């Protein structure tokens, strides 16, 4: 055990720390099963004191790394004084405040997150910005390894404290991190917004991909609020430069396939946070002989995004977190760029031919997306429905044709289009062409037999009233009305109808509105009659 009191001999302190560290490395994770709270606290206090001795710094930090695995020992080490000492040793701050020790009797058991709240006071962000800026041009292995931890710390600080995220952005964080991204990828520029993509180049190494992911996460933290903003001319140029690099992140491969997927996922997150008008850089790359294209526009990047979405559709875990960013990005891109919408529609919504199955049945991308339209998670089902709706040019008739009224009802109810009063939403900023949606010959042959609710051709069903007399049909209708009335009175069901705005409302509300309109029209007629009598 490490005693709570160590003698004045530095050599003895070093030897005891080494013995303790080696013992705990062998015994972890059950190393503290025989220790009480006082032992843990004493260890932390001792380590805080020996950190100030330069000759014991290396062994102290190694011991601290072992102890940090036990959250109960972190109390004495998450005070302002201790954090300032660590920051100063790491070269992140030159503050002398760390030389002032806190009262040993004070409460050391503050949560680590609440201590990070004081990071701005400790000026850690300024030190991190300076370190990251200076390490961009340094390529030594030791510096790159340290840079990863600097970036990880910067990400945690910007994620936990919004004001630090704002501070980083105000101090040129986007430009600094973009330069760091450029350095990690070793980019060769062909044009202002075009990176050279060499198919024969080696994949991104594990170490480089780790640093790139941290940079992307930090950039998301400081730019996520810019998506709906109109950037200035300088900011637009900066964001387009960043988007050109992000295109390379999408197109390049990592050493491991799971690293490629992670890199593309964080790239998609960042693209969905940047101003939409700056994403045109993704499409302005000249065509190559083997490029995917639509009407002369390069679709290589869009194709990569489509393949990424398909992989995410097939994964079963964390489906909301994995799918909503890419669905939103594709939806916004389809609204903004006609060629993108046409290319994606050919892959997701090809012309209808076989309508013997429900639209949500099958393994195609379309069927998987339509299944999501009735998902329990509201955000996810709206994202999936929005993409299909935009691919249908926000045309209600076409939307119902491809998805079936049952699947489409959720989005139509949300947008007030259940009554089909308008072919498109009035609040949409997109400008769609007026080309017609020509039906295939196979679809025309069975069009009249398609059930609009299920979206497929249903088998012929026998008439349930066949053989019944008119009196029996009338009695059956009365019985059904009585059953519906009973269910309504007992609040088991609530009859709904569509109002003039195309939204679902209770039938009682429709009846009241109709009576009000009728009374209003009668009063207007009476007023006109009185005017005529006076005249």
JSON list of N, CA, C and O in Angstrom, two decimals, residues 200-250:
[
{"chain": "A", "resi": 200, "resn": "UNK", "atom": "N", "xyz": [-4.31, 5.73, -56.47]},
{"chain": "A", "resi": 200, "resn": "UNK", "atom": "CA", "xyz": [-3.21, 4.85, -56.10]},
{"chain": "A", "resi": 200, "resn": "UNK", "atom": "C", "xyz": [-2.57, 5.23, -54.76]},
{"chain": "A", "resi": 200, "resn": "UNK", "atom": "O", "xyz": [-1.67, 4.55, -54.28]},
{"chain": "A", "resi": 201, "resn": "UNK", "atom": "N", "xyz": [-3.04, 6.31, -54.14]},
{"chain": "A", "resi": 201, "resn": "UNK", "atom": "CA", "xyz": [-2.48, 6.76, -52.87]},
{"chain": "A", "resi": 201, "resn": "UNK", "atom": "C", "xyz": [-2.81, 5.75, -51.77]},
{"chain": "A", "resi": 201, "resn": "UNK", "atom": "O", "xyz": [-3.86, 5.11, -51.80]},
{"chain": "A", "resi": 202, "resn": "UNK", "atom": "N", "xyz": [-1.93, 5.61, -50.77]},
{"chain": "A", "resi": 202, "resn": "UNK", "atom": "CA", "xyz": [-2.21, 4.66, -49.68]},
{"chain": "A", "resi": 202, "resn": "UNK", "atom": "C", "xyz": [-3.40, 5.14, -48.85]},
{"chain": "A", "resi": 202, "resn": "UNK", "atom": "O", "xyz": [-3.71, 6.32, -48.82]},
{"chain": "A", "resi": 203, "resn": "UNK", "atom": "N", "xyz": [-4.09, 4.21, -48.18]},
{"chain": "A", "resi": 203, "resn": "UNK", "atom": "CA", "xyz": [-5.23, 4.61, -47.35]},
{"chain": "A", "resi": 203, "resn": "UNK", "atom": "C", "xyz": [-4.77, 5.45, -46.15]},
{"chain": "A", "resi": 203, "resn": "UNK", "atom": "O", "xyz": [-3.59, 5.47, -45.81]},
{"chain": "A", "resi": 204, "resn": "UNK", "atom": "N", "xyz": [-5.73, 6.11, -45.53]},
{"chain": "A", "resi": 204, "resn": "UNK", "atom": "CA", "xyz": [-5.43, 6.92, -44.36]},
{"chain": "A", "resi": 204, "resn": "UNK", "atom": "C", "xyz": [-5.04, 6.01, -43.21]},
{"chain": "A", "resi": 204, "resn": "UNK", "atom": "O", "xyz": [-5.74, 5.04, -42.90]},
{"chain": "A", "resi": 205, "resn": "UNK", "atom": "N", "xyz": [-3.93, 6.31, -42.55]},
{"chain": "A", "resi": 205, "resn": "UNK", "atom": "CA", "xyz": [-3.45, 5.46, -41.46]},
{"chain": "A", "resi": 205, "resn": "UNK", "atom": "C", "xyz": [-4.36, 5.57, -40.24]},
{"chain": "A", "resi": 205, "resn": "UNK", "atom": "O", "xyz": [-5.17, 6.50, -40.12]},
{"chain": "A", "resi": 206, "resn": "UNK", "atom": "N", "xyz": [-4.22, 4.62, -39.34]},
{"chain": "A", "resi": 206, "resn": "UNK", "atom": "CA", "xyz": [-5.04, 4.61, -38.13]},
{"chain": "A", "resi": 206, "resn": "UNK", "atom": "C", "xyz": [-4.81, 5.87, -37.29]},
{"chain": "A", "resi": 206, "resn": "UNK", "atom": "O", "xyz": [-5.77, 6.49, -36.82]},
{"chain": "A", "resi": 207, "resn": "UNK", "atom": "N", "xyz": [-3.54, 6.25, -37.11]},
{"chain": "A", "resi": 207, "resn": "UNK", "atom": "CA", "xyz": [-3.23, 7.43, -36.30]},
{"chain": "A", "resi": 207, "resn": "UNK", "atom": "C", "xyz": [-3.79, 8.70, -36.92]},
{"chain": "A", "resi": 207, "resn": "UNK", "atom": "O", "xyz": [-4.36, 9.55, -36.23]},
{"chain": "A", "resi": 208, "resn": "UNK", "atom": "N", "xyz": [-3.66, 8.82, -38.25]},
{"chain": "A", "resi": 208, "resn": "UNK", "atom": "CA", "xyz": [-4.17, 10.02, -38.93]},
{"chain": "A", "resi": 208, "resn": "UNK", "atom": "C", "xyz": [-5.70, 10.07, -38.87]},
{"chain": "A", "resi": 208, "resn": "UNK", "atom": "O", "xyz": [-6.28, 11.14, -38.64]},
{"chain": "A", "resi": 209, "resn": "UNK", "atom": "N", "xyz": [-6.36, 8.93, -39.05]},
{"chain": "A", "resi": 209, "resn": "UNK", "atom": "CA", "xyz": [-7.82, 8.91, -39.01]},
{"chain": "A", "resi": 209, "resn": "UNK", "atom": "C", "xyz": [-8.34, 9.29, -37.63]},
{"chain": "A", "resi": 209, "resn": "UNK", "atom": "O", "xyz": [-9.38, 9.94, -37.50]},
{"chain": "A", "resi": 210, "resn": "UNK", "atom": "N", "xyz": [-7.64, 8.90, -36.58]},
{"chain": "A", "resi": 210, "resn": "UNK", "atom": "CA", "xyz": [-8.05, 9.27, -35.22]},
{"chain": "A", "resi": 210, "resn": "UNK", "atom": "C", "xyz": [-7.99, 10.78, -35.03]},
{"chain": "A", "resi": 210, "resn": "UNK", "atom": "O", "xyz": [-8.91, 11.38, -34.45]},
{"chain": "A", "resi": 211, "resn": "UNK", "atom": "N", "xyz": [-6.91, 11.41, -35.51]},
{"chain": "A", "resi": 211, "resn": "UNK", "atom": "CA", "xyz": [-6.79, 12.87, -35.38]},
{"chain": "A", "resi": 211, "resn": "UNK", "atom": "C", "xyz": [-7.84, 13.56, -36.24]},
{"chain": "A", "resi": 211, "resn": "UNK", "atom": "O", "xyz": [-8.45, 14.56, -35.80]},
{"chain": "A", "resi": 212, "resn": "UNK", "atom": "N", "xyz": [-8.08, 13.05, -37.44]},
{"chain": "A", "resi": 212, "resn": "UNK", "atom": "CA", "xyz": [-9.07, 13.67, -38.34]},
{"chain": "A", "resi": 212, "resn": "UNK", "atom": "C", "xyz": [-10.46, 13.64, -37.71]},
{"chain": "A", "resi": 212, "resn": "UNK", "atom": "O", "xyz": [-11.20, 14.62, -37.76]},
{"chain": "A", "resi": 213, "resn": "UNK", "atom": "N", "xyz": [-10.81, 12.50, -37.11]},
{"chain": "A", "resi": 213, "resn": "UNK", "atom": "CA", "xyz": [-12.13, 12.38, -36.48]},
{"chain": "A", "resi": 213, "resn": "UNK", "atom": "C", "xyz": [-12.29, 13.39, -35.35]},
{"chain": "A", "resi": 213, "resn": "UNK", "atom": "O", "xyz": [-13.35, 14.04, -35.21]},
{"chain": "A", "resi": 214, "resn": "UNK", "atom": "N", "xyz": [-11.25, 13.57, -34.54]},
{"chain": "A", "resi": 214, "resn": "UNK", "atom": "CA", "xyz": [-11.34, 14.55, -33.46]},
{"chain": "A", "resi": 214, "resn": "UNK", "atom": "C", "xyz": [-11.52, 15.97, -34.01]},
{"chain": "A", "resi": 214, "resn": "UNK", "atom": "O", "xyz": [-12.29, 16.77, -33.48]},
{"chain": "A", "resi": 215, "resn": "UNK", "atom": "N", "xyz": [-10.81, 16.28, -35.09]},
{"chain": "A", "resi": 215, "resn": "UNK", "atom": "CA", "xyz": [-10.95, 17.61, -35.71]},
{"chain": "A", "resi": 215, "resn": "UNK", "atom": "C", "xyz": [-12.36, 17.81, -36.23]},
{"chain": "A", "resi": 215, "resn": "UNK", "atom": "O", "xyz": [-12.97, 18.88, -36.03]},
{"chain": "A", "resi": 216, "resn": "UNK", "atom": "N", "xyz": [-12.92, 16.80, -36.88]},
{"chain": "A", "resi": 216, "resn": "UNK", "atom": "CA", "xyz": [-14.28, 16.92, -37.40]},
{"chain": "A", "resi": 216, "resn": "UNK", "atom": "C", "xyz": [-15.28, 17.13, -36.29]},
{"chain": "A", "resi": 216, "resn": "UNK", "atom": "O", "xyz": [-16.24, 17.91, -36.43]},
{"chain": "A", "resi": 217, "resn": "UNK", "atom": "N", "xyz": [-15.09, 16.44, -35.16]},
{"chain": "A", "resi": 217, "resn": "UNK", "atom": "CA", "xyz": [-16.00, 16.59, -34.03]},
{"chain": "A", "resi": 217, "resn": "UNK", "atom": "C", "xyz": [-15.93, 18.00, -33.44]},
{"chain": "A", "resi": 217, "resn": "UNK", "atom": "O", "xyz": [-16.96, 18.59, -33.08]},
{"chain": "A", "resi": 218, "resn": "UNK", "atom": "N", "xyz": [-14.73, 18.54, -33.37]},
{"chain": "A", "resi": 218, "resn": "UNK", "atom": "CA", "xyz": [-14.60, 19.91, -32.84]},
{"chain": "A", "resi": 218, "resn": "UNK", "atom": "C", "xyz": [-15.23, 20.91, -33.81]},
{"chain": "A", "resi": 218, "resn": "UNK", "atom": "O", "xyz": [-15.95, 21.84, -33.39]},
{"chain": "A", "resi": 219, "resn": "UNK", "atom": "N", "xyz": [-14.98, 20.73, -35.09]},
{"chain": "A", "resi": 219, "resn": "UNK", "atom": "CA", "xyz": [-15.57, 21.64, -36.09]},
{"chain": "A", "resi": 219, "resn": "UNK", "atom": "C", "xyz": [-17.09, 21.60, -36.04]},
{"chain": "A", "resi": 219, "resn": "UNK", "atom": "O", "xyz": [-17.76, 22.63, -36.20]},
{"chain": "A", "resi": 220, "resn": "UNK", "atom": "N", "xyz": [-17.66, 20.43, -35.81]},
{"chain": "A", "resi": 220, "resn": "UNK", "atom": "CA", "xyz": [-19.12, 20.35, -35.67]},
{"chain": "A", "resi": 220, "resn": "UNK", "atom": "C", "xyz": [-19.58, 21.15, -34.47]},
{"chain": "A", "resi": 220, "resn": "UNK", "atom": "O", "xyz": [-20.58, 21.88, -34.54]},
{"chain": "A", "resi": 221, "resn": "UNK", "atom": "N", "xyz": [-18.87, 21.05, -33.36]},
{"chain": "A", "resi": 221, "resn": "UNK", "atom": "CA", "xyz": [-19.26, 21.78, -32.15]},
{"chain": "A", "resi": 221, "resn": "UNK", "atom": "C", "xyz": [-19.28, 23.29, -32.36]},
{"chain": "A", "resi": 221, "resn": "UNK", "atom": "O", "xyz": [-20.09, 23.99, -31.74]},
{"chain": "A", "resi": 222, "resn": "UNK", "atom": "N", "xyz": [-18.40, 23.81, -33.20]},
{"chain": "A", "resi": 222, "resn": "UNK", "atom": "CA", "xyz": [-18.31, 25.26, -33.34]},
{"chain": "A", "resi": 222, "resn": "UNK", "atom": "C", "xyz": [-19.04, 25.79, -34.58]},
{"chain": "A", "resi": 222, "resn": "UNK", "atom": "O", "xyz": [-19.11, 27.01, -34.77]},
{"chain": "A", "resi": 223, "resn": "UNK", "atom": "N", "xyz": [-19.60, 24.89, -35.41]},
{"chain": "A", "resi": 223, "resn": "UNK", "atom": "CA", "xyz": [-20.28, 25.36, -36.62]},
{"chain": "A", "resi": 223, "resn": "UNK", "atom": "C", "xyz": [-21.73, 24.91, -36.73]},
{"chain": "A", "resi": 223, "resn": "UNK", "atom": "O", "xyz": [-22.41, 25.29, -37.68]},
{"chain": "A", "resi": 224, "resn": "UNK", "atom": "N", "xyz": [-22.23, 24.10, -35.79]},
{"chain": "A", "resi": 224, "resn": "UNK", "atom": "CA", "xyz": [-23.55, 23.49, -35.97]},
{"chain": "A", "resi": 224, "resn": "UNK", "atom": "C", "xyz": [-24.67, 24.52, -36.06]},
{"chain": "A", "resi": 224, "resn": "UNK", "atom": "O", "xyz": [-25.74, 24.25, -36.61]},
{"chain": "A", "resi": 225, "resn": "UNK", "atom": "N", "xyz": [-24.43, 25.74, -35.56]},
{"chain": "A", "resi": 225, "resn": "UNK", "atom": "CA", "xyz": [-25.48, 26.78, -35.60]},
{"chain": "A", "resi": 225, "resn": "UNK", "atom": "C", "xyz": [-25.45, 27.60, -36.88]},
{"chain": "A", "resi": 225, "resn": "UNK", "atom": "O", "xyz": [-26.26, 28.52, -37.05]},
{"chain": "A", "resi": 226, "resn": "UNK", "atom": "N", "xyz": [-24.54, 27.30, -37.81]},
{"chain": "A", "resi": 226, "resn": "UNK", "atom": "CA", "xyz": [-24.40, 28.12, -39.02]},
{"chain": "A", "resi": 226, "resn": "UNK", "atom": "C", "xyz": [-25.23, 27.60, -40.19]},
{"chain": "A", "resi": 226, "resn": "UNK", "atom": "O", "xyz": [-25.26, 28.23, -41.24]},
{"chain": "A", "resi": 227, "resn": "UNK", "atom": "N", "xyz": [-25.91, 26.47, -40.02]},
{"chain": "A", "resi": 227, "resn": "UNK", "atom": "CA", "xyz": [-26.58, 25.83, -41.15]},
{"chain": "A", "resi": 227, "resn": "UNK", "atom": "C", "xyz": [-27.61, 26.74, -41.80]},
{"chain": "A", "resi": 227, "resn": "UNK", "atom": "O", "xyz": [-27.69, 26.82, -43.03]},
{"chain": "A", "resi": 228, "resn": "UNK", "atom": "N", "xyz": [-28.40, 27.43, -40.99]},
{"chain": "A", "resi": 228, "resn": "UNK", "atom": "CA", "xyz": [-29.46, 28.27, -41.52]},
{"chain": "A", "resi": 228, "resn": "UNK", "atom": "C", "xyz": [-29.06, 29.73, -41.65]},
{"chain": "A", "resi": 228, "resn": "UNK", "atom": "O", "xyz": [-29.88, 30.59, -41.97]},
{"chain": "A", "resi": 229, "resn": "UNK", "atom": "N", "xyz": [-27.80, 30.03, -41.39]},
{"chain": "A", "resi": 229, "resn": "UNK", "atom": "CA", "xyz": [-27.34, 31.42, -41.44]},
{"chain": "A", "resi": 229, "resn": "UNK", "atom": "C", "xyz": [-26.78, 31.76, -42.82]},
{"chain": "A", "resi": 229, "resn": "UNK", "atom": "O", "xyz": [-26.33, 30.89, -43.56]},
{"chain": "A", "resi": 230, "resn": "UNK", "atom": "N", "xyz": [-26.84, 33.05, -43.14]},
{"chain": "A", "resi": 230, "resn": "UNK", "atom": "CA", "xyz": [-26.26, 33.54, -44.39]},
{"chain": "A", "resi": 230, "resn": "UNK", "atom": "C", "xyz": [-24.83, 33.98, -44.10]},
{"chain": "A", "resi": 230, "resn": "UNK", "atom": "O", "xyz": [-24.59, 34.98, -43.43]},
{"chain": "A", "resi": 231, "resn": "UNK", "atom": "N", "xyz": [-23.82, 33.22, -44.57]},
{"chain": "A", "resi": 231, "resn": "UNK", "atom": "CA", "xyz": [-22.44, 33.56, -44.24]},
{"chain": "A", "resi": 231, "resn": "UNK", "atom": "C", "xyz": [-21.96, 34.80, -44.99]},
{"chain": "A", "resi": 231, "resn": "UNK", "atom": "O", "xyz": [-22.45, 35.11, -46.08]},
{"chain": "A", "resi": 232, "resn": "UNK", "atom": "N", "xyz": [-21.01, 35.48, -44.39]},
{"chain": "A", "resi": 232, "resn": "UNK", "atom": "CA", "xyz": [-20.37, 36.60, -45.08]},
{"chain": "A", "resi": 232, "resn": "UNK", "atom": "C", "xyz": [-19.51, 36.06, -46.21]},
{"chain": "A", "resi": 232, "resn": "UNK", "atom": "O", "xyz": [-19.30, 34.85, -46.34]},
{"chain": "A", "resi": 233, "resn": "UNK", "atom": "N", "xyz": [-19.00, 36.95, -47.04]},
{"chain": "A", "resi": 233, "resn": "UNK", "atom": "CA", "xyz": [-18.20, 36.52, -48.19]},
{"chain": "A", "resi": 233, "resn": "UNK", "atom": "C", "xyz": [-16.95, 35.78, -47.74]},
{"chain": "A", "resi": 233, "resn": "UNK", "atom": "O", "xyz": [-16.58, 34.75, -48.31]},
{"chain": "A", "resi": 234, "resn": "UNK", "atom": "N", "xyz": [-16.31, 36.30, -46.69]},
{"chain": "A", "resi": 234, "resn": "UNK", "atom": "CA", "xyz": [-15.09, 35.65, -46.18]},
{"chain": "A", "resi": 234, "resn": "UNK", "atom": "C", "xyz": [-15.40, 34.30, -45.57]},
{"chain": "A", "resi": 234, "resn": "UNK", "atom": "O", "xyz": [-14.67, 33.31, -45.77]},
{"chain": "A", "resi": 235, "resn": "UNK", "atom": "N", "xyz": [-16.49, 34.24, -44.78]},
{"chain": "A", "resi": 235, "resn": "UNK", "atom": "CA", "xyz": [-16.87, 32.97, -44.16]},
{"chain": "A", "resi": 235, "resn": "UNK", "atom": "C", "xyz": [-17.26, 31.94, -45.21]},
{"chain": "A", "resi": 235, "resn": "UNK", "atom": "O", "xyz": [-16.94, 30.75, -45.09]},
{"chain": "A", "resi": 236, "resn": "UNK", "atom": "N", "xyz": [-17.97, 32.38, -46.26]},
{"chain": "A", "resi": 236, "resn": "UNK", "atom": "CA", "xyz": [-18.37, 31.46, -47.32]},
{"chain": "A", "resi": 236, "resn": "UNK", "atom": "C", "xyz": [-17.15, 30.85, -48.00]},
{"chain": "A", "resi": 236, "resn": "UNK", "atom": "O", "xyz": [-17.12, 29.65, -48.30]},
{"chain": "A", "resi": 237, "resn": "UNK", "atom": "N", "xyz": [-16.13, 31.67, -48.25]},
{"chain": "A", "resi": 237, "resn": "UNK", "atom": "CA", "xyz": [-14.90, 31.16, -48.86]},
{"chain": "A", "resi": 237, "resn": "UNK", "atom": "C", "xyz": [-14.21, 30.16, -47.94]},
{"chain": "A", "resi": 237, "resn": "UNK", "atom": "O", "xyz": [-13.70, 29.12, -48.39]},
{"chain": "A", "resi": 238, "resn": "UNK", "atom": "N", "xyz": [-14.22, 30.46, -46.63]},
{"chain": "A", "resi": 238, "resn": "UNK", "atom": "CA", "xyz": [-13.60, 29.56, -45.66]},
{"chain": "A", "resi": 238, "resn": "UNK", "atom": "C", "xyz": [-14.35, 28.23, -45.60]},
{"chain": "A", "resi": 238, "resn": "UNK", "atom": "O", "xyz": [-13.74, 27.15, -45.58]},
{"chain": "A", "resi": 239, "resn": "UNK", "atom": "N", "xyz": [-15.68, 28.29, -45.58]},
{"chain": "A", "resi": 239, "resn": "UNK", "atom": "CA", "xyz": [-16.48, 27.07, -45.51]},
{"chain": "A", "resi": 239, "resn": "UNK", "atom": "C", "xyz": [-16.35, 26.25, -46.79]},
{"chain": "A", "resi": 239, "resn": "UNK", "atom": "O", "xyz": [-16.33, 25.01, -46.75]},
{"chain": "A", "resi": 240, "resn": "UNK", "atom": "N", "xyz": [-16.27, 26.91, -47.95]},
{"chain": "A", "resi": 240, "resn": "UNK", "atom": "CA", "xyz": [-16.11, 26.16, -49.20]},
{"chain": "A", "resi": 240, "resn": "UNK", "atom": "C", "xyz": [-14.76, 25.46, -49.24]},
{"chain": "A", "resi": 240, "resn": "UNK", "atom": "O", "xyz": [-14.64, 24.35, -49.76]},
{"chain": "A", "resi": 241, "resn": "UNK", "atom": "N", "xyz": [-13.75, 26.12, -48.71]},
{"chain": "A", "resi": 241, "resn": "UNK", "atom": "CA", "xyz": [-12.43, 25.49, -48.62]},
{"chain": "A", "resi": 241, "resn": "UNK", "atom": "C", "xyz": [-12.50, 24.24, -47.74]},
{"chain": "A", "resi": 241, "resn": "UNK", "atom": "O", "xyz": [-11.93, 23.19, -48.06]},
{"chain": "A", "resi": 242, "resn": "UNK", "atom": "N", "xyz": [-13.26, 24.35, -46.64]},
{"chain": "A", "resi": 242, "resn": "UNK", "atom": "CA", "xyz": [-13.44, 23.21, -45.73]},
{"chain": "A", "resi": 242, "resn": "UNK", "atom": "C", "xyz": [-14.22, 22.10, -46.42]},
{"chain": "A", "resi": 242, "resn": "UNK", "atom": "O", "xyz": [-13.89, 20.92, -46.29]},
{"chain": "A", "resi": 243, "resn": "UNK", "atom": "N", "xyz": [-15.28, 22.46, -47.15]},
{"chain": "A", "resi": 243, "resn": "UNK", "atom": "CA", "xyz": [-16.11, 21.45, -47.83]},
{"chain": "A", "resi": 243, "resn": "UNK", "atom": "C", "xyz": [-15.29, 20.69, -48.86]},
{"chain": "A", "resi": 243, "resn": "UNK", "atom": "O", "xyz": [-15.47, 19.48, -49.05]},
{"chain": "A", "resi": 244, "resn": "UNK", "atom": "N", "xyz": [-14.36, 21.37, -49.53]},
{"chain": "A", "resi": 244, "resn": "UNK", "atom": "CA", "xyz": [-13.49, 20.68, -50.50]},
{"chain": "A", "resi": 244, "resn": "UNK", "atom": "C", "xyz": [-12.66, 19.60, -49.81]},
{"chain": "A", "resi": 244, "resn": "UNK", "atom": "O", "xyz": [-12.46, 18.51, -50.35]},
{"chain": "A", "resi": 245, "resn": "UNK", "atom": "N", "xyz": [-12.21, 19.89, -48.59]},
{"chain": "A", "resi": 245, "resn": "UNK", "atom": "CA", "xyz": [-11.46, 18.88, -47.82]},
{"chain": "A", "resi": 245, "resn": "UNK", "atom": "C", "xyz": [-12.39, 17.76, -47.37]},
{"chain": "A", "resi": 245, "resn": "UNK", "atom": "O", "xyz": [-12.02, 16.58, -47.38]},
{"chain": "A", "resi": 246, "resn": "UNK", "atom": "N", "xyz": [-13.62, 18.13, -46.97]},
{"chain": "A", "resi": 246, "resn": "UNK", "atom": "CA", "xyz": [-14.57, 17.12, -46.53]},
{"chain": "A", "resi": 246, "resn": "UNK", "atom": "C", "xyz": [-14.94, 16.17, -47.67]},
{"chain": "A", "resi": 246, "resn": "UNK", "atom": "O", "xyz": [-15.22, 14.99, -47.44]},
{"chain": "A", "resi": 247, "resn": "UNK", "atom": "N", "xyz": [-14.93, 16.68, -48.89]},
{"chain": "A", "resi": 247, "resn": "UNK", "atom": "CA", "xyz": [-15.18, 15.80, -50.03]},
{"chain": "A", "resi": 247, "resn": "UNK", "atom": "C", "xyz": [-14.11, 14.72, -50.11]},
{"chain": "A", "resi": 247, "resn": "UNK", "atom": "O", "xyz": [-14.40, 13.55, -50.40]},
{"chain": "A", "resi": 248, "resn": "UNK", "atom": "N", "xyz": [-12.88, 15.11, -49.84]},
{"chain": "A", "resi": 248, "resn": "UNK", "atom": "CA", "xyz": [-11.78, 14.14, -49.84]},
{"chain": "A", "resi": 248, "resn": "UNK", "atom": "C", "xyz": [-11.97, 13.13, -48.70]},
{"chain": "A", "resi": 248, "resn": "UNK", "atom": "O", "xyz": [-11.67, 11.94, -48.86]},
{"chain": "A", "resi": 249, "resn": "UNK", "atom": "N", "xyz": [-12.46, 13.60, -47.54]},
{"chain": "A", "resi": 249, "resn": "UNK", "atom": "CA", "xyz": [-12.72, 12.69, -46.42]},
{"chain": "A", "resi": 249, "resn": "UNK", "atom": "C", "xyz": [-13.76, 11.64, -46.79]},
{"chain": "A", "resi": 249, "resn": "UNK", "atom": "O", "xyz": [-13.70, 10.50, -46.32]},
{"chain": "A", "resi": 250, "resn": "UNK", "atom": "N", "xyz": [-14.73, 12.04, -47.61]},
{"chain": "A", "resi": 250, "resn": "UNK", "atom": "CA", "xyz": [-15.76, 11.09, -48.04]},
{"chain": "A", "resi": 250, "resn": "UNK", "atom": "C", "xyz": [-15.22, 10.08, -49.04]},
{"chain": "A", "resi": 250, "resn": "UNK", "atom": "O", "xyz": [-15.61, 8.90, -49.04]}
]
